[in-house]
PDB file of C-alpha atoms in Angstrom:
ATOM      1  CA  MET A   1       5.293  36.180  42.279  1.00 95.00           C
ATOM      2  CA  ILE A   2       6.335  34.874  38.854  1.00 98.00           C
ATOM      3  CA  PHE A   3       4.990  31.407  39.702  1.00 98.00           C
ATOM      4  CA  GLU A   4       1.650  32.916  40.698  1.00 97.00           C
ATOM      5  CA  ALA A   5       1.526  34.787  37.389  1.00 98.00           C
ATOM      6  CA  ALA A   6       2.302  31.591  35.470  1.00 98.00           C
ATOM      7  CA  ALA A   7      -0.303  29.546  37.353  1.00 97.00           C
ATOM      8  CA  SER A   8      -2.963  32.199  36.770  1.00 97.00           C
ATOM      9  CA  TYR A   9      -2.098  32.389  33.089  1.00 98.00           C
ATOM     10  CA  TYR A  10      -2.265  28.627  32.623  1.00 97.00           C
ATOM     11  CA  ALA A  11      -5.634  28.480  34.406  1.00 96.00           C
ATOM     12  CA  ARG A  12      -7.015  31.172  32.084  1.00 96.00           C
ATOM     13  CA  VAL A  13      -5.710  29.292  29.050  1.00 97.00           C
ATOM     14  CA  LEU A  14      -7.537  26.146  30.157  1.00 97.00           C
ATOM     15  CA  TYR A  15     -10.893  27.916  30.116  1.00 95.00           C
ATOM     16  CA  ARG A  16     -10.160  29.603  26.765  1.00 96.00           C
ATOM     17  CA  THR A  17      -9.224  26.328  25.083  1.00 95.00           C
ATOM     18  CA  PRO A  18     -12.259  24.063  24.617  1.00 95.00           C
ATOM     19  CA  GLN A  19     -10.126  21.022  23.708  1.00 96.00           C
ATOM     20  CA  SER A  20      -8.076  21.328  26.902  1.00 96.00           C
ATOM     21  CA  LEU A  21     -11.132  21.814  29.074  1.00 95.00           C
ATOM     22  CA  GLU A  22     -12.869  18.848  27.449  1.00 96.00           C
ATOM     23  CA  TYR A  23      -9.775  16.701  28.007  1.00 97.00           C
ATOM     24  CA  GLN A  24      -9.674  17.590  31.704  1.00 97.00           C
ATOM     25  CA  THR A  25     -13.391  17.028  32.279  1.00 96.00           C
ATOM     26  CA  LYS A  26     -14.183  14.103  29.965  1.00 96.00           C
ATOM     27  CA  THR A  27     -10.939  12.168  29.669  1.00 96.00           C
ATOM     28  CA  ARG A  28      -9.338  12.916  33.033  1.00 96.00           C
ATOM     29  CA  LEU A  29     -12.774  13.127  34.708  1.00 97.00           C
ATOM     30  CA  HIS A  30     -11.872  16.197  36.775  1.00 97.00           C
ATOM     31  CA  SER A  31     -14.836  18.124  38.107  1.00 96.00           C
ATOM     32  CA  ALA A  32     -15.102  21.894  37.822  1.00 93.00           C
ATOM     33  CA  GLN A  33     -14.434  22.040  41.566  1.00 96.00           C
ATOM     34  CA  VAL A  34     -11.181  20.081  41.226  1.00 96.00           C
ATOM     35  CA  LEU A  35     -10.030  22.247  38.313  1.00 96.00           C
ATOM     36  CA  LYS A  36     -10.659  25.363  40.354  1.00 94.00           C
ATOM     37  CA  GLU A  37      -9.348  24.085  43.701  1.00 95.00           C
ATOM     38  CA  PHE A  38      -6.086  22.754  42.292  1.00 95.00           C
ATOM     39  CA  ARG A  39      -5.773  25.511  39.689  1.00 94.00           C
ATOM     40  CA  ILE A  40      -5.356  23.077  36.834  1.00 96.00           C
ATOM     41  CA  GLY A  41      -4.266  24.825  33.671  1.00 96.00           C
ATOM     42  CA  ALA A  42      -3.119  24.271  30.130  1.00 97.00           C
ATOM     43  CA  ALA A  43       0.008  25.354  28.301  1.00 95.00           C
ATOM     44  CA  ASP A  44      -0.289  27.084  24.955  1.00 95.00           C
ATOM     45  CA  GLY A  45       3.346  27.939  24.279  1.00 93.00           C
ATOM     46  CA  HIS A  46       2.927  31.655  25.013  1.00 96.00           C
ATOM     47  CA  LEU A  47       4.027  31.873  28.648  1.00 97.00           C
ATOM     48  CA  LEU A  48       7.193  33.832  27.829  1.00 97.00           C
ATOM     49  CA  THR A  49       5.231  36.494  25.962  1.00 96.00           C
ATOM     50  CA  GLU A  50       2.684  36.724  28.770  1.00 97.00           C
ATOM     51  CA  LEU A  51       5.306  37.086  31.500  1.00 98.00           C
ATOM     52  CA  GLN A  52       7.094  39.767  29.493  1.00 97.00           C
ATOM     53  CA  LYS A  53       3.783  41.623  29.025  1.00 97.00           C
ATOM     54  CA  GLN A  54       3.351  41.526  32.790  1.00 97.00           C
ATOM     55  CA  GLY A  55       6.729  43.202  33.194  1.00 98.00           C
ATOM     56  CA  PHE A  56       8.912  40.362  34.421  1.00 98.00           C
ATOM     57  CA  PRO A  57      12.541  40.814  33.363  1.00 97.00           C
ATOM     58  CA  MET A  58      14.048  38.131  31.141  1.00 95.00           C
ATOM     59  CA  ASP A  59      16.669  37.130  33.710  1.00 95.00           C
ATOM     60  CA  GLU A  60      13.946  36.458  36.299  1.00 97.00           C
ATOM     61  CA  ILE A  61      11.919  34.472  33.772  1.00 97.00           C
ATOM     62  CA  LEU A  62      14.908  32.318  32.839  1.00 96.00           C
ATOM     63  CA  ASP A  63      16.010  31.910  36.473  1.00 96.00           C
ATOM     64  CA  SER A  64      12.531  30.628  37.370  1.00 97.00           C
ATOM     65  CA  GLY A  65      12.969  27.619  35.072  1.00 96.00           C
ATOM     66  CA  LEU A  66       9.489  28.160  33.640  1.00 96.00           C
ATOM     67  CA  VAL A  67      10.893  28.978  30.207  1.00 94.00           C
ATOM     68  CA  VAL A  68      13.843  27.337  28.493  1.00 88.00           C
ATOM     69  CA  PRO A  69      15.716  29.476  25.985  1.00 82.00           C
ATOM     70  CA  ASP A  70      15.935  28.343  22.373  1.00 80.00           C
ATOM     71  CA  LYS A  71      19.264  26.765  21.485  1.00 79.00           C
ATOM     72  CA  LYS A  72      19.749  28.059  17.950  1.00 70.00           C
TER      73      LYS A  72
END
């Protein structure tokens, strides 16, 4: 379920980020159909915040490997 949430989030980010969408369509030459069918997305660095907003516990987020904790 966490991977589905991440994939959906990344797909939404792609369509909210004109530069990312332009890159996928003009540089990578992916059609709108390909973007939709393969659920191509874009990362914006806010996945952790989004998953927490959706109620995923931190241990599940870290165990998924989708987010790497800061090493400070």
